[in-house]
Every structure is written in C-alpha cells, then in structure tokens.
Coordinates of C-alpha atoms in Angstrom, one line a residue:
X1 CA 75.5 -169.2 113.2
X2 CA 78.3 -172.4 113.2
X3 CA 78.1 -175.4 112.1
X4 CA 78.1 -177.9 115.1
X5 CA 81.5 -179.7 115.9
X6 CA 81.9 -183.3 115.1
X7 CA 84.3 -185.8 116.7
X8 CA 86.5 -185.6 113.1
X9 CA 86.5 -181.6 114.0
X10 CA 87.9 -182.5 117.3
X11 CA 90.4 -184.6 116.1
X12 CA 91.5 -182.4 113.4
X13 CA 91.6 -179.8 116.7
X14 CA 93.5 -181.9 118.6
X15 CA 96.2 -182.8 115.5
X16 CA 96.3 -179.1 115.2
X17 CA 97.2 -178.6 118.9
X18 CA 99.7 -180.9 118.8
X19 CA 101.2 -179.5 115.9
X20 CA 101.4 -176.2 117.2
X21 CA 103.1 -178.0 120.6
X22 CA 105.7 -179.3 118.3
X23 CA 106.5 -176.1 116.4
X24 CA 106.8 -173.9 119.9
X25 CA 109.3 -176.5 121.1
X26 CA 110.8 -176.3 118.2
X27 CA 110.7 -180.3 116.7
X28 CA 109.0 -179.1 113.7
X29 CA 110.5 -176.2 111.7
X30 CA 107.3 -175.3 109.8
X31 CA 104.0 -175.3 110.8
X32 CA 101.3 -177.1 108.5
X33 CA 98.3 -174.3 108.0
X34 CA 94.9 -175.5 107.4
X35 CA 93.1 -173.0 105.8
X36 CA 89.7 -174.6 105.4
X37 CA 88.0 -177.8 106.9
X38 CA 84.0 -177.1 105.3
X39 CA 83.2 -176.1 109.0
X40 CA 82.7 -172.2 109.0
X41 CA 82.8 -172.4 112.7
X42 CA 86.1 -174.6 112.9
X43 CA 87.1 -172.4 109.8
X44 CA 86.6 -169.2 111.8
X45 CA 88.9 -170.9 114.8
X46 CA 91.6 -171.9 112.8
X47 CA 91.4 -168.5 111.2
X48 CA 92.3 -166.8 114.2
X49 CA 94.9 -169.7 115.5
X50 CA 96.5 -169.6 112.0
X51 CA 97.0 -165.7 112.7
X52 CA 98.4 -166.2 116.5
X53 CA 100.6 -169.2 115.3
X54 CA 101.7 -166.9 112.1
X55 CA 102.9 -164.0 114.8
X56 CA 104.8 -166.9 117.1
X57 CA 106.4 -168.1 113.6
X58 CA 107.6 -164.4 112.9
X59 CA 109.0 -163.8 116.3
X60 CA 110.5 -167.4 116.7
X61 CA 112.0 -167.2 113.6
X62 CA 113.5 -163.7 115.0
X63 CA 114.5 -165.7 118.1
X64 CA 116.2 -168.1 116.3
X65 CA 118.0 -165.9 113.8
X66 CA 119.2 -163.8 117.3
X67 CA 120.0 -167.2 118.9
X68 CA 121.9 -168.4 115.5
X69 CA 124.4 -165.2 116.1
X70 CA 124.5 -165.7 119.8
X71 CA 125.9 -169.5 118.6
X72 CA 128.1 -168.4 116.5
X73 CA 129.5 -165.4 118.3
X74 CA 130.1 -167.8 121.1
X75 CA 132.3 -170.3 118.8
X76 CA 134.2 -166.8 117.7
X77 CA 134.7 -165.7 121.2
X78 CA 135.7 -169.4 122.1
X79 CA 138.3 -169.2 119.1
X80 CA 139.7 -165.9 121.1
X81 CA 137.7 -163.3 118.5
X82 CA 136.2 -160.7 120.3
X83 CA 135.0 -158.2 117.7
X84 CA 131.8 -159.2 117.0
X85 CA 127.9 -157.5 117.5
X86 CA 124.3 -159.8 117.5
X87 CA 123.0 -157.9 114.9
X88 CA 119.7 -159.4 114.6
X89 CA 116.9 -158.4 117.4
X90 CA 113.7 -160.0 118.3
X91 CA 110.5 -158.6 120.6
X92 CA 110.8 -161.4 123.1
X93 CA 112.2 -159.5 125.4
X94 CA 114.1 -162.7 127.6
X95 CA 116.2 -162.7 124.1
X96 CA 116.6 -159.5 123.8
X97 CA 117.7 -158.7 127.1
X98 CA 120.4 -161.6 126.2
X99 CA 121.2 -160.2 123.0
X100 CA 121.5 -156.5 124.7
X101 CA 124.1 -158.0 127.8
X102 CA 126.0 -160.3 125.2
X103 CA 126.7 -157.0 123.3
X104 CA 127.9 -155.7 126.2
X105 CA 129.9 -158.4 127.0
X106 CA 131.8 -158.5 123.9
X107 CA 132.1 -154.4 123.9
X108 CA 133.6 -155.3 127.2
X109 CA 135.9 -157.9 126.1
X110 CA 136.4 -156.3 123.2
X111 CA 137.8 -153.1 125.0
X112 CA 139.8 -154.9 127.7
X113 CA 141.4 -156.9 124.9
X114 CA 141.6 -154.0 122.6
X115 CA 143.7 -152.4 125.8
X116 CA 145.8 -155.4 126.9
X117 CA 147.1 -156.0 123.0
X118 CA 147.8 -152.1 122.9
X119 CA 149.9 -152.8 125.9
X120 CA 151.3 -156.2 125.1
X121 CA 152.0 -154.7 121.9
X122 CA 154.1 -151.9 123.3
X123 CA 156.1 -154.3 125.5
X124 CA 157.0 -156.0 122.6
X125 CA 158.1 -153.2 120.4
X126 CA 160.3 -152.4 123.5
X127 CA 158.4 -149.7 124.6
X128 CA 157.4 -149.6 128.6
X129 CA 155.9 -146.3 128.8
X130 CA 152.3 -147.6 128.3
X131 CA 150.0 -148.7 131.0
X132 CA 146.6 -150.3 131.1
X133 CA 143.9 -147.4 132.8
X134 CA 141.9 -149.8 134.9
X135 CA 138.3 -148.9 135.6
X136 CA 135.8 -149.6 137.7
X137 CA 133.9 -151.8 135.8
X138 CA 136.9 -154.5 135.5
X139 CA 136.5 -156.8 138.0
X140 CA 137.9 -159.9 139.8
X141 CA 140.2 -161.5 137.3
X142 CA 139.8 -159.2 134.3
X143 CA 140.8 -156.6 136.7
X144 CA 143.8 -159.0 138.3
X145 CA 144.8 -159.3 135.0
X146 CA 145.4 -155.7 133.8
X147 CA 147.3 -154.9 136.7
X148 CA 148.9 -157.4 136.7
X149 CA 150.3 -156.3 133.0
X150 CA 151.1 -152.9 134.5
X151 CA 153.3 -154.9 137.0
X152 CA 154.7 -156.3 134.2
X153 CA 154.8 -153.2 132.4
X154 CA 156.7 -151.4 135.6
X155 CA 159.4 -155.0 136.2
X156 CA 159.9 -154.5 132.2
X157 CA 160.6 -150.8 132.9
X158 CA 162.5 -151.2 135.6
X159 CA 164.7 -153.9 134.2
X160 CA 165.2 -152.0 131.0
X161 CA 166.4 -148.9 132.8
X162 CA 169.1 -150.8 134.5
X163 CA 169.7 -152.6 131.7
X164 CA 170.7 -149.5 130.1
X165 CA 172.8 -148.1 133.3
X166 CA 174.1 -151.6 133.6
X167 CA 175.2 -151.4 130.3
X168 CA 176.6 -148.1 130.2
X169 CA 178.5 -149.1 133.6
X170 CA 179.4 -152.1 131.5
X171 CA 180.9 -150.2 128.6
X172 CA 182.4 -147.8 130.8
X173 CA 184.2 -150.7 132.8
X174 CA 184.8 -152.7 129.8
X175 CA 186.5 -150.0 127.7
X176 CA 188.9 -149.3 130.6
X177 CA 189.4 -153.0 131.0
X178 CA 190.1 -153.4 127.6
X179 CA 192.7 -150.7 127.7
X180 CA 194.5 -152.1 130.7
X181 CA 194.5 -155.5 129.1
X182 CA 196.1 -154.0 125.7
X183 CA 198.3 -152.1 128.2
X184 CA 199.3 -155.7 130.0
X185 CA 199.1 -157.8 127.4
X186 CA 202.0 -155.3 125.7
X187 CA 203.7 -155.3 129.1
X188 CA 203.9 -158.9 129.2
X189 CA 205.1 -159.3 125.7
X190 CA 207.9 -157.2 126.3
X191 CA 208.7 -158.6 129.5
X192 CA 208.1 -161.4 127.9
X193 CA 210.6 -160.4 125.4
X194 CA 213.6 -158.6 127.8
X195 CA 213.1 -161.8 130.1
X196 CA 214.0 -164.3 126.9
X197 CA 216.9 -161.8 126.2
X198 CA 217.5 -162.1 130.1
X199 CA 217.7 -165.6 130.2
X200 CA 219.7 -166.0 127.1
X201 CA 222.3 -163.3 128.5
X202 CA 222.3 -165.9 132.1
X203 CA 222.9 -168.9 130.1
X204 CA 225.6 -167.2 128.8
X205 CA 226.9 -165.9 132.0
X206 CA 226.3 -169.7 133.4
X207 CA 228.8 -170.9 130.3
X208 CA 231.3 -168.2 131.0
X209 CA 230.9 -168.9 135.3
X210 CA 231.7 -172.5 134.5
X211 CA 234.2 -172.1 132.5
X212 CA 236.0 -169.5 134.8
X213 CA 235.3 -172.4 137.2
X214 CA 236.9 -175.2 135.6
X215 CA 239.9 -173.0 134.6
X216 CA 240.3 -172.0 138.8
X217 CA 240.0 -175.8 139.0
X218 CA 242.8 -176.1 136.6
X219 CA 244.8 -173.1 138.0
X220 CA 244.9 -174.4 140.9
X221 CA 245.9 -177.9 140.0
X222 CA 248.6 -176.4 138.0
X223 CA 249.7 -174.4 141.1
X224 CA 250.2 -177.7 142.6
X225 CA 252.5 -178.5 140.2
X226 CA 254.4 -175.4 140.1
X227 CA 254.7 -175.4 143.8
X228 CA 256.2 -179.2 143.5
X229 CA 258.6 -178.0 140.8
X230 CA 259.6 -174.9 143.0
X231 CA 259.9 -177.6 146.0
X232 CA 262.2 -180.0 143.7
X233 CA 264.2 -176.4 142.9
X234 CA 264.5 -175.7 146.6
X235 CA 265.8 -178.9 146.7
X236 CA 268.2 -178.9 143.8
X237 CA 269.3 -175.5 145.3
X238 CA 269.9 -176.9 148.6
X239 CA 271.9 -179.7 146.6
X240 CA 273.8 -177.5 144.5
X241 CA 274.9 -175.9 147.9
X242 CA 276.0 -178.9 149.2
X243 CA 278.0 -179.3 146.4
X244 CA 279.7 -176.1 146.1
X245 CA 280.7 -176.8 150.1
X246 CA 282.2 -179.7 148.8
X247 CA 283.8 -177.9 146.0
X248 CA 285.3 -175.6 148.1
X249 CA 286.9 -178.6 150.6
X250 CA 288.0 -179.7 147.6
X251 CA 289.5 -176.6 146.2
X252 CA 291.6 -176.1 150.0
X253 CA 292.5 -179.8 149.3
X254 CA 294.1 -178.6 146.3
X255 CA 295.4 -175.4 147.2
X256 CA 297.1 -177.5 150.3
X257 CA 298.5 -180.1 147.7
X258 CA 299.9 -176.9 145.4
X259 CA 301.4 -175.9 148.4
X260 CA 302.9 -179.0 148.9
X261 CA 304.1 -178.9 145.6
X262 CA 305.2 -175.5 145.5
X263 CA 307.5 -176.4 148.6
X264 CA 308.9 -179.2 146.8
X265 CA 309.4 -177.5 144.0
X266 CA 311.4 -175.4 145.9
X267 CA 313.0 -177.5 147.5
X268 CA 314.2 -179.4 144.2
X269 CA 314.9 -176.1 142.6
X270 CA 317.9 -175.8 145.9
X271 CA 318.5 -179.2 145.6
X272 CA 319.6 -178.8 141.8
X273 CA 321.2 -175.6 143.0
X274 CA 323.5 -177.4 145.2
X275 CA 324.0 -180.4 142.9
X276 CA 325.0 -177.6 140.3
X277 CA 327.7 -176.5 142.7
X278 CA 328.9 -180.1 143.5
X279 CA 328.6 -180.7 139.7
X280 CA 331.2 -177.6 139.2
X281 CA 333.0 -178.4 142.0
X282 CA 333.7 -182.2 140.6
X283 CA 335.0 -180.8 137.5
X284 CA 334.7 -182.8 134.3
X285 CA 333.5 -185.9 136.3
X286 CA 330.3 -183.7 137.3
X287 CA 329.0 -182.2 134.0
X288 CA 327.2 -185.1 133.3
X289 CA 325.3 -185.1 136.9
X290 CA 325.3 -180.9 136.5
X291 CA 323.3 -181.6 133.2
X292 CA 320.8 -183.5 135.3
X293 CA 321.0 -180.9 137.5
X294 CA 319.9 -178.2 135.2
X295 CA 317.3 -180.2 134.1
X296 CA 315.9 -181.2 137.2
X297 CA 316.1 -176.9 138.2
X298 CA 314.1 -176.5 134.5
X299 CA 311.8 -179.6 136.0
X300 CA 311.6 -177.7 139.3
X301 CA 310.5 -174.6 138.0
X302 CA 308.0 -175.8 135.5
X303 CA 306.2 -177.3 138.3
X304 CA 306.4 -174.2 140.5
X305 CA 305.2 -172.4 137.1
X306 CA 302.6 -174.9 136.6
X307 CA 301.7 -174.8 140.7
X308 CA 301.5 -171.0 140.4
X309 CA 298.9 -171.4 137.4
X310 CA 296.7 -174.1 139.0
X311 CA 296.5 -172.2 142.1
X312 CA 295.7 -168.9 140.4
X313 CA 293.0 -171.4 138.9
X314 CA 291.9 -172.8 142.0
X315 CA 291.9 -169.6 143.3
X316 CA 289.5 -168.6 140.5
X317 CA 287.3 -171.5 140.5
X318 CA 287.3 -171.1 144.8
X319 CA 285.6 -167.5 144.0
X320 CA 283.2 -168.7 140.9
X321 CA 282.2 -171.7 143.6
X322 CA 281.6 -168.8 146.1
X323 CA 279.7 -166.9 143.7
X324 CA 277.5 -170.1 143.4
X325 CA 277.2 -171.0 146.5
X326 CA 275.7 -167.0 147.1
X327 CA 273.5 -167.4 144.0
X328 CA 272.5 -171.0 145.5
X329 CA 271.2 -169.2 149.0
X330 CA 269.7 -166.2 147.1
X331 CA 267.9 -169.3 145.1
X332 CA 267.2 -170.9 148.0
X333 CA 265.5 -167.9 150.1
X334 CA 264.0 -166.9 146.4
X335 CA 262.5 -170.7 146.2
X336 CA 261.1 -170.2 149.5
X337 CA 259.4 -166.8 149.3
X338 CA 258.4 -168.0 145.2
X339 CA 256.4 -171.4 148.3
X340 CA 255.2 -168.7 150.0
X341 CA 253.4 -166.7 147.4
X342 CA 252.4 -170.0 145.3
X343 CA 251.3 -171.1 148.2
X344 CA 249.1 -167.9 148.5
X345 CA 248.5 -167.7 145.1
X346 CA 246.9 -171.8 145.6
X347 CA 244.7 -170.5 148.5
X348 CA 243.1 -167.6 146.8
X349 CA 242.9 -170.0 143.6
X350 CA 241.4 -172.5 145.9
X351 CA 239.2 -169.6 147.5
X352 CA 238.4 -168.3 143.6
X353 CA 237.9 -171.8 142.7
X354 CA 235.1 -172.8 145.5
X355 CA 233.3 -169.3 145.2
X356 CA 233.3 -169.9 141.7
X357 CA 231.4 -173.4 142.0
X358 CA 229.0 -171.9 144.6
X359 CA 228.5 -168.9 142.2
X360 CA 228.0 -171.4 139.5
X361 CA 225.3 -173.4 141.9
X362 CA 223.6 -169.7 142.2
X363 CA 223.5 -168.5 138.6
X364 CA 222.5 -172.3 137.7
X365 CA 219.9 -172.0 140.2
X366 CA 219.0 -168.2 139.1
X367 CA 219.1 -169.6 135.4
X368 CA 216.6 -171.9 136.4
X369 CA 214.6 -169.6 138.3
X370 CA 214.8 -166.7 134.9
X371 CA 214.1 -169.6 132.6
X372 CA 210.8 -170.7 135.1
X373 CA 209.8 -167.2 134.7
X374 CA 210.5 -167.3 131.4
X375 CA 208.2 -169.8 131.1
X376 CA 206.0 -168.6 133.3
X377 CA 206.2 -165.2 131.6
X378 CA 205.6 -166.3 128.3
X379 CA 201.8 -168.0 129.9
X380 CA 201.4 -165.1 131.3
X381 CA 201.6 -163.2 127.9
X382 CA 199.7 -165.8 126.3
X383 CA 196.8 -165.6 129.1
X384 CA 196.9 -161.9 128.7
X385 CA 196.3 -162.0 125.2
X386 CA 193.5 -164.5 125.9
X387 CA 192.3 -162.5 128.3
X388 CA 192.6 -159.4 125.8
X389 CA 191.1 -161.4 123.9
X390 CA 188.3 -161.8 125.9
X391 CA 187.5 -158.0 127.4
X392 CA 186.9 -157.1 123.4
X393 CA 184.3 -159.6 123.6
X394 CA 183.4 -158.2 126.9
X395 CA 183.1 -154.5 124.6
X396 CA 181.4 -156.0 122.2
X397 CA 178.9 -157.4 124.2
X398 CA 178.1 -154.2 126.5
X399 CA 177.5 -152.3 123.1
X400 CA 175.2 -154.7 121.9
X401 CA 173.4 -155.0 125.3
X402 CA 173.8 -151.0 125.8
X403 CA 172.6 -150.7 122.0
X404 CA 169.6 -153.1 123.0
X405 CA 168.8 -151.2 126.0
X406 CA 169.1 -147.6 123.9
X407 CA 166.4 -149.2 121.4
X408 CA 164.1 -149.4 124.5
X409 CA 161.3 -146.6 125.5
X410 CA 160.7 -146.1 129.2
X411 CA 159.7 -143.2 131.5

C-alpha cells in the first residue's frame, strides 16, 4: 500500500525529528512543514506529524503569549505596579495553573496595597480614624506589615490627641502667661519709672545732706570763733574791771587830794582873814599887804570853788565808774553763760555735724543702692519686655500647633 522507505526517507525523518526537538525547546521560532516528499507512505507520516506539531505550535504559541504577560507583569510588579491581570490563557494546564495563582497574587497585592495606600493616604491628610481590617489570608510579613500601620495609625492617633490637649493646655497657659507678662512688664516700667524719679529725688536729697553737712562743718568752725571772741570779751571785761578798780583808787586819791585842798583853802581863806585884820590894824602902812590879802581870800575861795566842782565831778565820775564796773560783772557773768551756751550750741553743732556726715555716708550708700536698682530695674523691664516678647511668640505658636492639631481627624 506504501512505498518502501529509503535511507534519504530516513534522513529526511531524522532532519524532521530534530527539527521538531528544536522548535519544543524553543531554539527555532517556526517550524519548517514538509508537505510532500513523492513517498505516499512518508507523505502519509508527515501528514499526521505536521497536524500534532501544528496543535503543539498553537498551544506553544498560547504558552508563550501567557508567559510574555507573566514577563512583563513581573517587570511592572518589580517597578511597584500592582494592577495588572494575565489576560491571555493557554490549555497547558502547568501554565495555566501559573497564570490562575499569579492572578491571584496580584488581586492579592493588589488589595493589600489598595488598603495600605487608603490608609497611608489618610495618615497623610491628617486623618487617624482609619485602620487596615486584616484578614486571614495576610500572612507573615504582609500581615506584620498592616498591623504594623494600624500601630502607626493608633501612635499617630494618640500623638495627635495630645497634641491637641497639649495645645489647648498650651494656649490656655500661654494666654495667662502672656497676660502676666503685659501685667509685669507694665509693672516694671513703672517701677522702672517711680524708681528713676526715686533716685533722682535721693541725689537730690544727697546734695541737700551734704550741703547741710558742710554748713554744720562751717557752723561749727564759726562757733569756734565766736566762742574765742566771747573768751577775748570775757577777757576785755575782766580788764575793763580792773580798770574801773583802779579808777576808783584813783578817784579816792583825788577826792583825798581835794580834801587836802579844800583844808588849805581854808586855811588860806583864815589866813587872809587875819592878814586883813593886821592889814586894818597897821593902818595906811597895811593896805598894800591887806590888798594881797583880799586877793589871796579871792585866790582862796576860787580854789575851794574849784575843789567843790572837781569833787562833785569826781564824785560823778566815782558813780559812772561804779556803774561800769556793775555793767563789767553783769558782762562778765553774761560772757560766761554766752561760753556756756556756745559751748552747747558747738557740741550739738559738732553732734549735728557728725550725724550729718554719717547720714551723708547712708543716703550716699542708699543712693547707690536706688541707683543699682535703678539699674537693675531698668534690666529688669527690658528682660520683661523680652520676655513679653517672647510669651506672644509662645501664643503664637500654641495657636498654630492647636490650629494644626484641630485640622487633624481622630476617634
């Protein structure tokens, strides 16, 4: 019924063979038919080879186009792209069964993804009241992973809520901070203010104090000197005593030599009495000597005349000197208790003058101590404004962080 099968037949079987070998494994992409050789047996063969290699070209080709997809979906899922299906399908049932689980895979990945970004995605717009529902058929470190979001989910949650009663504790706080600091830093600026009046009023007080000193320095150095002068007039006094005692031993002198005078006056005056007489007596031989007589009684009573007016004089000048000598010992006893009370009056000017320098030492040294608070007053104020300052910041930063934590969603 065939045609017998020569050696060329069995090499052209063989070449065949070969061929086919090379196609299944994939080093040839098509496959070389022969439809006819002139041997109706080897004919018939190839016939039904060319049919069986024509089915394995089909479902290779089905293969491969499932295969191409599996390729590529791989370099997607590599790039992080997990939306993707291998829409191509094949009989062979290895490849299929491949195709079928790689589906599943990605359906997987493609919901646990799908889940995490929703999540993620939330966190990021601030909002914290999502969660990731993990199923059973997450395992290992798909599984690890998802909750560990939700940990992250609850820490984000968590943080946020005290965030926000962190802030509003914050704004609370910094609101009343910021009013006690407007509060002290006007304090301070008005102390500020009184102390600088303060130590302007001291420095004036400290002028006037040590001025009040140097004038007790200079009563008292002028007491000295009124207390010699009243010394030298207690002397002068004593002197002008001494010389109305004199005075007055001089006055009795006289009075004793007016006496004296006044006797002899008397005496001439009888003397030119009796010579008178003689004279008379003697007749015209005496007028001559009773002129001389006359004259000497005219001389005679002239003098007492003239005794009578320098002892009412002496007498007169005896009382004035009298009068002195009282006014001397009323200046004398008036000199002493004049000592006495200048003397006083230099003690408590001493007294004044020494209280005055120590009260000079103590308002310098409190006019130091105001003008060092001054000073340190003044930093004070300008650290409270600083720190006033800085509490408005303080505001302004809770509000923002209290605004930030408002703009957040959590359960």
């Amino acid at each position: 019924m065939f045609g017998a099968i020569s050696n060329k037949d069995l090499e052209v079987v063989n070449d065949y063979f070969m061929q086919f070998i090379k196609f299944i494994s994939y080093e040839k992409s098509e496959f070389d038919y022969i439809e006819s050789t002139g041997n109706s047996k080897l004919d018939f063969m190839l016939k039904k080879w060319n049919e069986e290699i024509r089915t394995v070209d089909y479902r290779n080709k089905d293969d491969m186009k499932v295969l191409g997809e599996i390729v590529l979906t791989a370099d997607k899922v590599e790039q992080g792209i997990y939306k993707n299906k291998i829409k191509a399908s094949t009989n062979n049932p290895m490849i299929s069964t491949l195709r079928n689980t790689l589906n599943k895979m990605l359906d997987s990945l493609d919901d646990s993804t799908s889940r995490i970004l929703r999540v993620v995605n939330s966190y990021t717009d601030d909002d914290f009241t999502d969660s990731i529902k993990v199923i059973d058929k997450y395992k290992d470190d798909m599984k690890l992973l998802m909750e560990s979001i939700n940990k992250l989910g609850s820490s984000l949650e968590k943080n946020a809520k005290n965030n926000f009663q962190n802030g509003q504790t914050l704004e609370q706080n910094s609101s009343v901070m910021t009013s006690s600091m407007n509060n002290l830093a006007s304090k301070a600026n008005d102390q500020a203010a009184s102390l600088e009046e303060t130590a302007a009023a001291l420095e004036e007080i400290t002028s006037i104090t040590r001025n009040n000193a140097e004038n007790a320095t200079k009563m008292a150095t002028l007491g000295q000197i009124v207390k010699k002068s009243v010394f030298t007039g207690e002397e002068l006094a004593s002197k002008t005593a001494s010389s109305m005692d004199e005075i007055n031993q001089k006055v009795n002198s006289i009075n004793e030599a007016i006496t004296v005078i006044d006797q002899i006056a008397f005496q001439t005056n009888i003397l030119s009495l009796n010579a008178a007489v003689e004279a008379a007596t003697a007749g015209e031989a005496g007028k001559g000597f009773a002129v001389v007589a006359a004259e000497v009684r005219n001389l005679a009573n002239r003098s007492a005349d003239a005794a009578k007016e320098i002892k009412n004089l002496v007498q007169e000048a005896t009382m004035k000197a009298n009068d002195g000598k009282t006014v001397s010992a009323d200046m004398i006893d008036g000199y002493k208790e004049l000592n006495k009370n200048i003397s006083e009056t230099i003690h408590i000017i001493e007294d004044v003058s020494r209280a005055s320098k120590e009260q000079m030492t103590g308002i310098e040294q409190i006019n130091d101590a105001v003008n060092m608070l001054d000073r340190v007053t003044q930093e004070n104020a300008s650290e409270s404004n600083h720190v006033k300052s800085i509490a408005q910041n303080v505001s302004q930063l809770a509000n923002e962080l209290l605004a930030d934590a408002k703009s957040k969603k959590f359960n």
